[in-house]
XYZ file of C-alpha atoms in Angstrom:
620
model
C 156.661 -40.587 -112.709
C 159.861 -40.554 -110.501
C 159.729 -43.376 -107.867
C 161.352 -42.272 -104.807
C 162.253 -45.783 -103.500
C 164.011 -46.358 -106.904
C 165.870 -43.241 -106.742
C 167.254 -44.320 -103.563
C 168.017 -47.540 -105.024
C 169.995 -45.620 -107.890
C 171.986 -44.162 -105.127
C 172.899 -47.252 -103.168
C 173.682 -49.060 -106.284
C 176.181 -45.805 -107.389
C 177.654 -46.201 -103.543
C 178.351 -49.703 -103.717
C 180.305 -49.287 -107.038
C 182.232 -46.259 -106.082
C 183.203 -48.038 -102.603
C 184.246 -51.091 -104.574
C 186.466 -49.358 -106.984
C 187.971 -47.428 -103.630
C 189.111 -50.906 -102.605
C 186.813 -50.502 -99.667
C 184.053 -53.439 -100.328
C 184.726 -56.532 -102.104
C 181.447 -57.141 -103.882
C 180.465 -53.546 -104.619
C 180.575 -54.407 -108.456
C 176.909 -55.500 -107.949
C 175.768 -52.160 -108.184
C 176.186 -52.275 -111.908
C 173.526 -55.164 -111.783
C 171.341 -53.305 -109.775
C 171.337 -50.639 -112.492
C 170.746 -52.931 -114.942
C 167.367 -54.252 -113.552
C 166.510 -50.535 -112.837
C 166.844 -49.652 -116.347
C 165.108 -52.742 -118.005
C 162.223 -51.967 -115.584
C 161.983 -48.042 -116.515
C 162.704 -48.278 -120.072
C 160.514 -51.245 -120.780
C 157.632 -49.515 -118.836
C 157.987 -46.354 -120.974
C 157.742 -48.470 -124.210
C 154.614 -50.769 -123.190
C 152.857 -47.673 -121.731
C 153.245 -45.709 -125.204
C 152.565 -48.690 -127.371
C 149.393 -49.241 -125.109
C 148.208 -45.636 -125.495
C 148.978 -44.909 -129.166
C 148.966 -48.357 -130.728
C 152.376 -47.852 -131.923
C 156.188 -46.784 -131.040
C 157.600 -43.506 -131.990
C 161.265 -44.837 -132.483
C 162.493 -41.353 -133.265
C 161.375 -39.941 -130.509
C 162.608 -42.842 -128.092
C 166.201 -42.844 -129.334
C 166.150 -38.573 -129.065
C 164.780 -39.027 -125.558
C 167.762 -41.377 -124.644
C 170.384 -39.489 -126.668
C 169.282 -36.120 -124.283
C 169.338 -37.959 -121.437
C 172.615 -39.980 -121.565
C 174.831 -38.651 -124.182
C 175.637 -34.742 -123.118
C 176.997 -35.963 -119.864
C 179.047 -39.087 -120.916
C 180.473 -37.015 -123.739
C 181.442 -34.182 -121.267
C 183.196 -36.658 -118.663
C 184.687 -38.568 -121.430
C 186.381 -35.476 -123.213
C 187.444 -33.947 -119.692
C 188.956 -37.366 -118.732
C 190.696 -37.900 -122.364
C 192.064 -34.155 -122.223
C 193.099 -34.676 -118.732
C 194.737 -38.231 -119.530
C 196.536 -36.309 -122.479
C 198.259 -33.930 -120.157
C 199.225 -36.268 -117.251
C 199.924 -39.586 -118.580
C 203.030 -40.386 -120.399
C 203.141 -40.805 -124.165
C 203.674 -44.294 -124.095
C 199.925 -44.886 -123.311
C 198.525 -42.417 -125.345
C 197.547 -45.223 -128.315
C 195.800 -47.130 -125.567
C 193.968 -43.939 -124.543
C 193.026 -42.669 -127.929
C 191.809 -46.156 -128.700
C 189.403 -46.104 -125.441
C 188.204 -42.546 -126.296
C 187.221 -43.803 -129.901
C 185.666 -46.876 -128.412
C 183.537 -45.235 -125.705
C 182.460 -42.673 -128.405
C 180.990 -45.303 -130.640
C 179.359 -47.500 -127.560
C 181.715 -50.373 -128.237
C 184.156 -50.241 -125.329
C 182.745 -53.230 -123.821
C 184.091 -55.527 -126.302
C 187.326 -53.637 -126.901
C 188.008 -54.289 -123.215
C 186.853 -57.880 -123.462
C 188.957 -58.506 -126.208
C 192.015 -56.594 -124.747
C 191.792 -58.207 -121.185
C 191.154 -61.764 -122.613
C 195.058 -61.744 -123.727
C 196.889 -62.705 -120.464
C 199.667 -60.390 -121.976
C 197.633 -57.338 -120.947
C 196.720 -58.337 -117.603
C 198.667 -56.370 -115.799
C 198.629 -53.180 -117.744
C 197.677 -50.098 -116.286
C 193.588 -49.882 -116.215
C 192.008 -47.540 -118.405
C 190.546 -44.212 -117.242
C 187.771 -45.012 -119.737
C 187.346 -48.753 -118.538
C 184.161 -48.161 -116.795
C 182.204 -47.026 -120.104
C 181.706 -50.617 -120.682
C 178.594 -50.736 -118.888
C 177.331 -47.923 -120.745
C 177.893 -49.552 -123.857
C 176.191 -52.483 -122.832
C 172.933 -50.169 -121.833
C 173.273 -48.336 -125.068
C 173.053 -51.501 -127.243
C 170.202 -52.711 -125.315
C 168.531 -49.491 -125.862
C 168.955 -49.679 -129.652
C 167.834 -53.175 -130.073
C 165.162 -53.562 -127.104
C 162.321 -51.261 -128.275
C 162.334 -52.960 -131.691
C 162.075 -56.215 -130.076
C 159.378 -55.473 -128.309
C 157.607 -53.644 -131.098
C 157.966 -56.738 -133.173
C 156.416 -58.695 -130.209
C 153.518 -56.927 -130.250
C 152.597 -57.555 -133.891
C 152.359 -61.147 -133.120
C 148.220 -61.905 -132.926
C 148.619 -63.950 -129.906
C 147.972 -63.603 -126.432
C 150.754 -63.152 -124.246
C 153.135 -63.178 -127.051
C 155.188 -60.037 -125.702
C 155.732 -61.703 -122.195
C 156.541 -65.109 -123.804
C 159.193 -63.580 -126.114
C 160.686 -61.327 -123.323
C 160.805 -64.640 -121.003
C 162.491 -66.772 -123.486
C 164.892 -63.887 -124.558
C 165.756 -63.588 -120.926
C 166.256 -67.354 -119.916
C 168.295 -67.713 -122.952
C 170.437 -64.854 -121.932
C 170.769 -66.301 -118.491
C 171.986 -69.928 -119.731
C 174.406 -68.376 -122.145
C 175.698 -66.118 -119.106
C 176.117 -69.450 -116.790
C 178.122 -71.092 -119.752
C 180.088 -68.508 -120.969
C 181.309 -67.118 -117.336
C 182.734 -71.054 -117.152
C 184.274 -71.141 -120.184
C 185.282 -67.406 -121.290
C 184.472 -65.233 -118.325
C 186.080 -61.936 -119.490
C 183.686 -62.122 -122.660
C 180.557 -62.925 -120.313
C 181.408 -60.264 -118.145
C 181.371 -57.443 -120.896
C 179.191 -58.579 -123.344
C 175.510 -57.813 -124.089
C 174.133 -61.370 -124.575
C 175.574 -62.388 -121.370
C 174.099 -59.230 -119.396
C 170.617 -58.656 -121.210
C 168.913 -61.113 -118.777
C 169.695 -58.809 -116.049
C 167.707 -55.889 -117.977
C 165.196 -58.410 -118.893
C 164.275 -59.390 -115.125
C 163.403 -55.653 -114.686
C 161.181 -55.790 -117.884
C 159.542 -58.953 -116.648
C 158.090 -56.894 -113.724
C 156.308 -54.522 -115.695
C 154.855 -57.031 -117.956
C 154.033 -60.146 -115.451
C 150.912 -60.409 -113.671
C 151.115 -58.797 -110.355
C 152.096 -61.517 -107.883
C 149.419 -61.637 -105.185
C 151.409 -61.492 -101.831
C 149.490 -61.357 -98.704
C 150.383 -58.275 -96.468
C 151.822 -60.128 -93.852
C 154.610 -61.805 -96.579
C 155.415 -58.172 -98.077
C 157.876 -57.260 -95.419
C 159.290 -60.550 -95.658
C 159.737 -60.284 -99.240
C 161.154 -56.843 -98.922
C 163.611 -57.834 -96.393
C 164.560 -60.685 -98.368
C 165.660 -58.418 -101.383
C 167.722 -56.423 -98.826
C 169.506 -59.313 -97.374
C 170.195 -60.477 -101.054
C 172.041 -57.313 -101.920
C 174.047 -56.994 -98.521
C 174.981 -60.523 -98.957
C 176.135 -60.273 -102.390
C 178.288 -56.861 -101.501
C 179.885 -58.685 -98.515
C 180.361 -62.088 -99.798
C 181.303 -61.691 -103.289
C 185.033 -60.127 -104.412
C 187.114 -60.139 -107.516
C 187.548 -64.006 -107.503
C 183.949 -64.679 -107.691
C 182.952 -65.954 -111.053
C 180.415 -63.370 -112.590
C 177.817 -62.871 -113.625
C 176.412 -66.256 -114.262
C 174.765 -67.836 -111.571
C 176.322 -65.922 -108.775
C 174.596 -62.585 -110.398
C 171.039 -64.211 -109.873
C 171.101 -63.303 -106.141
C 171.738 -59.450 -106.491
C 169.373 -59.355 -109.702
C 166.547 -61.248 -107.850
C 167.110 -59.012 -105.012
C 166.612 -55.958 -107.118
C 163.453 -57.741 -108.333
C 161.888 -58.329 -105.056
C 162.684 -54.916 -103.819
C 161.056 -53.138 -107.163
C 158.406 -55.603 -106.870
C 157.527 -54.334 -103.335
C 158.416 -50.777 -103.933
C 155.004 -49.444 -102.720
C 154.862 -51.444 -99.580
C 158.669 -51.185 -97.987
C 158.888 -50.948 -94.169
C 159.191 -47.314 -92.852
C 162.897 -47.565 -92.045
C 163.716 -48.432 -95.961
C 161.356 -45.833 -96.785
C 163.215 -43.393 -94.475
C 166.507 -44.212 -95.695
C 165.368 -44.034 -99.601
C 163.304 -40.883 -99.277
C 165.602 -38.550 -97.444
C 167.148 -35.476 -99.138
C 170.581 -36.765 -99.191
C 169.521 -40.245 -100.859
C 167.289 -38.499 -103.372
C 170.224 -36.212 -104.281
C 172.754 -39.063 -104.528
C 169.983 -40.835 -106.855
C 169.751 -37.956 -109.115
C 173.161 -37.462 -109.542
C 173.896 -41.309 -109.793
C 174.532 -41.096 -113.551
C 177.150 -38.633 -113.339
C 178.531 -40.033 -110.028
C 179.248 -43.438 -111.942
C 180.810 -41.476 -114.695
C 183.297 -39.303 -112.835
C 184.419 -41.812 -109.969
C 186.640 -44.155 -111.963
C 188.749 -41.629 -113.752
C 189.009 -39.709 -110.268
C 190.390 -42.891 -108.806
C 192.704 -43.989 -111.595
C 194.214 -41.010 -113.084
C 195.870 -39.721 -109.703
C 197.216 -43.591 -109.058
C 198.296 -43.782 -112.478
C 200.323 -40.481 -112.662
C 202.071 -41.430 -109.180
C 202.617 -44.916 -110.286
C 201.285 -46.496 -107.116
C 198.246 -47.598 -105.422
C 196.294 -44.625 -103.263
C 196.488 -44.368 -99.770
C 193.277 -44.736 -97.847
C 192.983 -40.830 -97.123
C 193.468 -40.057 -100.717
C 190.766 -42.265 -101.841
C 188.432 -40.728 -99.468
C 189.724 -37.513 -100.939
C 188.652 -38.741 -104.291
C 185.117 -39.809 -103.482
C 184.534 -36.436 -102.186
C 185.895 -35.058 -105.543
C 183.698 -37.472 -107.270
C 180.630 -36.239 -105.550
C 181.405 -32.578 -105.934
C 181.953 -33.178 -109.856
C 178.477 -35.276 -110.083
C 176.870 -32.591 -108.379
C 178.288 -29.872 -110.501
C 177.372 -31.835 -113.849
C 174.154 -32.439 -112.823
C 173.353 -28.840 -111.911
C 175.004 -27.294 -115.012
C 174.486 -29.958 -117.630
C 171.758 -32.436 -116.644
C 169.336 -30.085 -115.260
C 168.944 -27.377 -117.939
C 168.810 -29.933 -120.634
C 165.984 -31.553 -118.580
C 164.322 -28.181 -118.421
C 164.623 -27.289 -121.968
C 161.319 -28.603 -123.618
C 162.399 -26.742 -126.522
C 165.074 -28.519 -128.165
C 163.802 -30.550 -131.452
C 164.646 -33.690 -132.243
C 166.660 -32.712 -135.437
C 168.853 -30.697 -132.956
C 169.533 -33.524 -130.437
C 170.596 -35.700 -133.309
C 172.994 -33.473 -135.145
C 174.437 -32.722 -131.427
C 174.819 -36.232 -130.952
C 176.709 -36.948 -134.174
C 178.858 -33.816 -133.597
C 179.898 -35.048 -130.331
C 180.562 -38.588 -131.421
C 182.643 -37.150 -134.536
C 184.450 -34.550 -132.106
C 185.196 -37.234 -129.558
C 186.407 -39.774 -132.270
C 188.716 -36.805 -133.850
C 189.855 -36.249 -130.050
C 190.775 -39.801 -129.647
C 192.510 -39.961 -132.851
C 194.716 -36.563 -132.131
C 195.525 -38.449 -128.797
C 196.944 -41.367 -130.539
C 198.926 -39.392 -133.173
C 200.793 -37.857 -130.457
C 202.053 -41.203 -128.961
C 205.759 -41.772 -128.780
C 207.839 -44.654 -127.912
C 210.901 -42.485 -126.954
C 211.525 -41.712 -123.337
C 214.507 -39.566 -122.177
C 215.829 -40.125 -118.466
C 218.169 -37.455 -116.909
C 220.615 -38.315 -114.175
C 224.279 -38.678 -114.289
C 223.740 -38.666 -117.845
C 221.091 -38.273 -120.131
C 219.570 -41.513 -121.878
C 217.000 -41.882 -124.452
C 215.453 -45.300 -124.738
C 212.681 -46.794 -127.110
C 209.778 -47.788 -125.130
C 208.882 -50.049 -127.816
C 212.144 -51.918 -127.372
C 212.027 -52.036 -123.634
C 208.509 -53.491 -123.654
C 208.796 -56.184 -126.308
C 208.165 -59.749 -125.126
C 210.563 -62.806 -125.696
C 209.871 -64.919 -128.686
C 207.737 -67.587 -127.185
C 204.885 -65.039 -126.786
C 205.092 -64.346 -130.779
C 205.395 -68.156 -131.929
C 202.811 -69.695 -129.474
C 205.027 -71.094 -127.262
C 204.004 -69.073 -124.195
C 200.606 -71.070 -123.963
C 197.610 -68.919 -123.576
C 194.371 -69.222 -121.422
C 192.432 -72.160 -122.488
C 195.260 -74.591 -123.792
C 196.768 -77.204 -121.732
C 199.528 -78.348 -124.199
C 202.800 -76.524 -125.177
C 203.858 -77.359 -128.712
C 207.340 -78.662 -129.886
C 208.847 -75.268 -128.926
C 212.388 -76.333 -129.368
C 215.439 -73.892 -129.608
C 218.863 -73.364 -129.816
C 221.252 -76.151 -131.612
C 218.587 -78.629 -132.885
C 221.323 -81.055 -133.472
C 222.681 -81.389 -130.297
C 222.319 -84.350 -127.978
C 222.042 -82.288 -124.826
C 218.649 -80.998 -123.901
C 217.917 -78.089 -121.186
C 214.078 -77.708 -120.403
C 212.830 -74.274 -119.207
C 209.386 -74.497 -117.122
C 207.040 -72.358 -115.673
C 204.732 -69.388 -115.884
C 205.781 -65.895 -117.456
C 208.543 -65.647 -114.760
C 210.080 -68.682 -116.378
C 209.728 -67.398 -119.735
C 211.350 -64.249 -118.741
C 214.683 -66.058 -118.565
C 214.176 -67.445 -122.212
C 216.014 -64.763 -124.000
C 219.143 -65.507 -121.770
C 219.007 -69.545 -122.219
C 218.053 -68.823 -126.029
C 221.846 -67.023 -126.351
C 223.324 -69.939 -124.285
C 221.477 -72.485 -126.109
C 223.151 -71.291 -129.304
C 226.421 -70.475 -127.694
C 226.975 -73.768 -125.710
C 225.686 -75.950 -128.196
C 222.412 -77.443 -126.590
C 218.770 -77.993 -127.159
C 216.378 -75.733 -125.634
C 212.595 -76.784 -125.105
C 210.648 -74.130 -123.628
C 207.391 -75.219 -121.639
C 205.702 -71.925 -120.272
C 202.083 -71.134 -119.604
C 200.627 -67.797 -118.389
C 199.958 -67.802 -114.601
C 201.069 -71.643 -114.228
C 204.091 -71.369 -112.324
C 206.288 -74.681 -111.918
C 205.489 -74.748 -107.986
C 202.219 -76.597 -107.878
C 200.340 -74.306 -105.674
C 196.648 -74.498 -105.753
C 194.866 -71.020 -106.526
C 191.311 -70.052 -107.251
C 190.103 -69.678 -110.491
C 189.819 -65.791 -111.534
C 188.711 -64.484 -114.885
C 190.090 -66.429 -117.671
C 192.556 -68.411 -115.401
C 191.201 -71.710 -114.377
C 193.207 -73.986 -111.988
C 192.085 -77.173 -113.402
C 193.652 -76.132 -116.739
C 196.883 -74.962 -115.227
C 196.868 -78.487 -113.539
C 196.420 -80.389 -116.665
C 199.130 -78.525 -118.589
C 201.534 -79.220 -115.591
C 200.780 -82.890 -116.045
C 201.460 -82.662 -119.867
C 204.492 -80.906 -119.279
C 205.985 -83.211 -116.487
C 204.970 -86.354 -118.805
C 207.031 -84.642 -121.725
C 209.877 -84.050 -119.298
C 210.192 -87.639 -118.134
C 210.100 -88.555 -121.488
C 212.695 -86.260 -122.767
C 215.257 -87.170 -119.874
C 217.071 -83.495 -120.305
C 220.396 -82.861 -118.919
C 218.443 -79.954 -116.952
C 215.271 -78.534 -116.103
C 215.263 -75.053 -115.212
C 212.101 -73.942 -112.948
C 210.739 -70.741 -111.917
C 207.582 -68.744 -111.356
C 206.142 -65.655 -109.893
C 205.584 -65.867 -106.174
C 203.159 -62.779 -106.065
C 199.939 -64.624 -107.008
C 196.973 -64.681 -104.167
C 196.769 -68.067 -102.343
C 193.123 -69.107 -102.304
C 190.728 -68.548 -99.016
C 192.173 -70.279 -95.842
C 195.695 -69.923 -96.662
C 197.384 -68.311 -93.570
C 201.093 -69.003 -94.506
C 202.250 -67.906 -98.029
C 205.655 -69.239 -97.838
C 204.537 -72.682 -96.717
C 201.839 -72.697 -99.258
C 204.519 -71.892 -101.933
C 207.044 -74.294 -100.642
C 204.684 -77.231 -100.676
C 203.847 -76.370 -103.801
C 207.657 -76.473 -104.872
C 207.713 -79.809 -102.964
C 204.976 -81.301 -105.457
C 206.900 -80.079 -108.358
C 210.092 -81.497 -107.156
C 208.578 -84.891 -106.526
C 206.965 -85.100 -110.195
C 210.038 -84.244 -111.560
C 212.236 -86.961 -109.592
C 214.315 -89.171 -111.997
C 213.702 -86.835 -114.873
C 217.098 -85.241 -114.805
C 220.008 -85.251 -112.787
C 219.966 -81.487 -112.313
C 216.400 -79.803 -111.215
C 217.623 -76.056 -111.028
C 214.975 -73.469 -109.772
C 215.679 -69.704 -110.198
C 214.237 -67.721 -107.526
C 211.650 -65.143 -108.346
C 213.106 -61.792 -109.231
C 212.755 -58.501 -107.509
C 209.205 -57.250 -107.647
C 208.770 -53.693 -109.096
C 206.293 -51.472 -107.047
C 205.474 -49.648 -110.191
C 205.150 -50.060 -113.952
C 208.792 -49.319 -114.852
C 208.393 -48.257 -118.201
C 205.584 -46.008 -117.686
C 207.372 -44.624 -114.464
C 210.347 -43.508 -116.734
C 208.325 -42.043 -119.225
C 206.238 -40.209 -116.663
C 208.948 -39.147 -113.752
C 212.470 -40.620 -114.367
C 214.947 -40.624 -111.661
C 214.685 -42.119 -108.316
C 211.093 -42.538 -108.213
C 211.299 -45.640 -110.446
C 214.045 -47.303 -108.125
C 211.563 -48.623 -106.014
C 211.314 -52.717 -106.872
C 211.611 -54.985 -103.796
C 213.328 -58.240 -103.695
C 211.121 -61.344 -103.551
C 211.007 -63.368 -100.436
C 213.899 -66.392 -101.213
C 211.869 -69.162 -101.149
C 213.641 -72.402 -102.481
C 213.292 -75.769 -100.887
C 216.027 -78.347 -100.576
C 216.353 -80.886 -103.465
C 216.582 -78.040 -106.203
C 219.838 -76.503 -107.055
C 219.149 -73.049 -106.355
C 219.858 -69.670 -108.160
C 219.442 -66.349 -106.657
C 218.821 -63.776 -109.412
C 218.488 -60.663 -106.694
C 221.860 -59.743 -106.508
C 222.233 -59.613 -110.298
C 219.537 -56.709 -110.209
C 220.023 -55.305 -107.038
C 222.620 -53.728 -104.680
C 221.611 -51.697 -101.584
C 218.489 -50.836 -103.796
C 216.899 -52.170 -106.963
C 217.355 -49.600 -109.831
C 215.114 -49.205 -112.748
C 218.114 -48.765 -115.061
C 221.109 -50.711 -114.435
C 224.292 -50.397 -116.377
C 222.404 -48.786 -119.018
C 219.531 -51.178 -119.224
C 215.981 -50.774 -118.287
C 215.500 -53.663 -115.737
C 211.782 -54.551 -116.374
C 209.392 -54.469 -119.218
C 206.360 -53.768 -117.008
C 205.438 -54.021 -113.404
C 206.387 -57.723 -113.110
C 208.852 -59.271 -115.936
C 212.523 -58.182 -116.739
C 213.177 -56.851 -119.943
C 214.503 -58.862 -122.848
C 217.728 -56.905 -123.054
C 218.030 -57.179 -119.298
C 217.454 -61.041 -119.747
C 220.333 -61.173 -122.429
C 222.586 -58.933 -120.029
C 222.469 -61.351 -117.297
C 223.159 -64.312 -119.853
C 226.985 -64.321 -118.473
C 225.898 -64.634 -114.896
C 223.404 -67.403 -115.762
C 226.313 -69.469 -117.636
C 228.779 -68.970 -114.562
C 226.059 -70.504 -112.558
C 225.168 -73.207 -114.901
C 228.950 -74.011 -115.083
C 229.326 -74.122 -111.277
C 226.415 -76.660 -111.227
C 228.087 -78.731 -114.100
C 225.514 -78.029 -116.354
C 227.701 -76.814 -119.164
């Protein structure tokens, strides 16, 4: 039986997710958590009722019903998204698109994206148009295991075994979620063990004894749920550690709303039971499936964020596509009561195989060659353009979770002269140039670089796998080593484009104060403290832009602000990379390897200019 209020709650959850991804609401991602609680409540209710009535559970019929409900729509959107991506996106991303199609087909994309995004080298990568399939993977994995778990609990001849078993599983999942959100936030966000408690909370609503709430308090409980959801949606943002303890508020709020669903105040009933809300609830599944590729594909194709009016158009297109999908795919299948279980199973296997073959086909057409036409036609290897400096391959670009660099010594290892490179990936981008100079000028090069840890000691908020305390500890270890080495020069650099913590009104002051702290920490370690100002910031992913468009559209990098405090010997690389504009290709060399860092070949090409500056500073 369809509960109208829950259908309205589904609509609300879908709207939250859409406006979050349209960058209109910071905490709209809690819509997924609302979906999970609803799913746990409804699915557990179906399982428990069948066991209570029949004394057993027909697993075959259960899984067939889930396949019939979920697979046709998800497979259709998956195929359309995959083919559209194949046509619109450049050949260099087809390997990853094909991989994502296969993972989504097999409902393992949550673990693929956790593994992929947990690698700091991929954090600035173009988002996959299939990224949102991670939540479907979590739900399908839950559906696969949950009926088996509940049925096994019913076989324990002990009163309350089912409630106790689910309570323990839910509590254990919550504890794991809280711990892992702190230690491995990306895995916590994507994995089933850290999300199962949200579905378990919905399940406990079905099994726990009904709470006796005085009539005078029911409205207060309902409004507490409403306030909890709105507080989370407005107060949370992408920097909020999640799920963990912060997910308790939206999950508990949803539980309160479902628990009092038969006693909602008239205004909430009117909002949830009207025709628009009910229709949006009915199409919430295809609405969720369509919204992400509709928002991501145009942005990726254009190579820039969408304007507000463009995002508004994409939302309208999402609603249109979801409505058509519901009418032409979901409703006919729902009304068709003659589909045999065997037919559904074979169709599911066929759809999975077809999607997997499509993913393999897309990957097979990937190309690492890009041809750019202009005054002369040039062909580049994207694989060569996008390769990273050596320090990424030998462990000397320190990863998340680590706070100590290795030996990381290069150049002339017998030399008595040492230069230290110190900072984040924007310092590491100068490693190829300095490594060449180290060999030619016969000095020892020590590379101390860590992702997202600029040498400027700026405070930052924890985000994803980034922990500011870990960065602070790495800086202390690195400074201690530099003080011990007493090098003839320390070359610092860092990306200025991180988000400052809440409350910072003046980015320039925030950054310069961080540089002053670095200058003070390194005082006395070397006679030459040199700061390389940040390189121009690309407005687009340059290799992808060249592969998709080429030409002047890619010449849109913007010089970074020149923020270097007195006390450092400053080097400004912007004139080396820009004239009246900042080209994507300079002197036949592609300037950037992504949307942030100069390419290895460009770094090497700038070695002569860097050598001249170091000679002017009497380092060489």
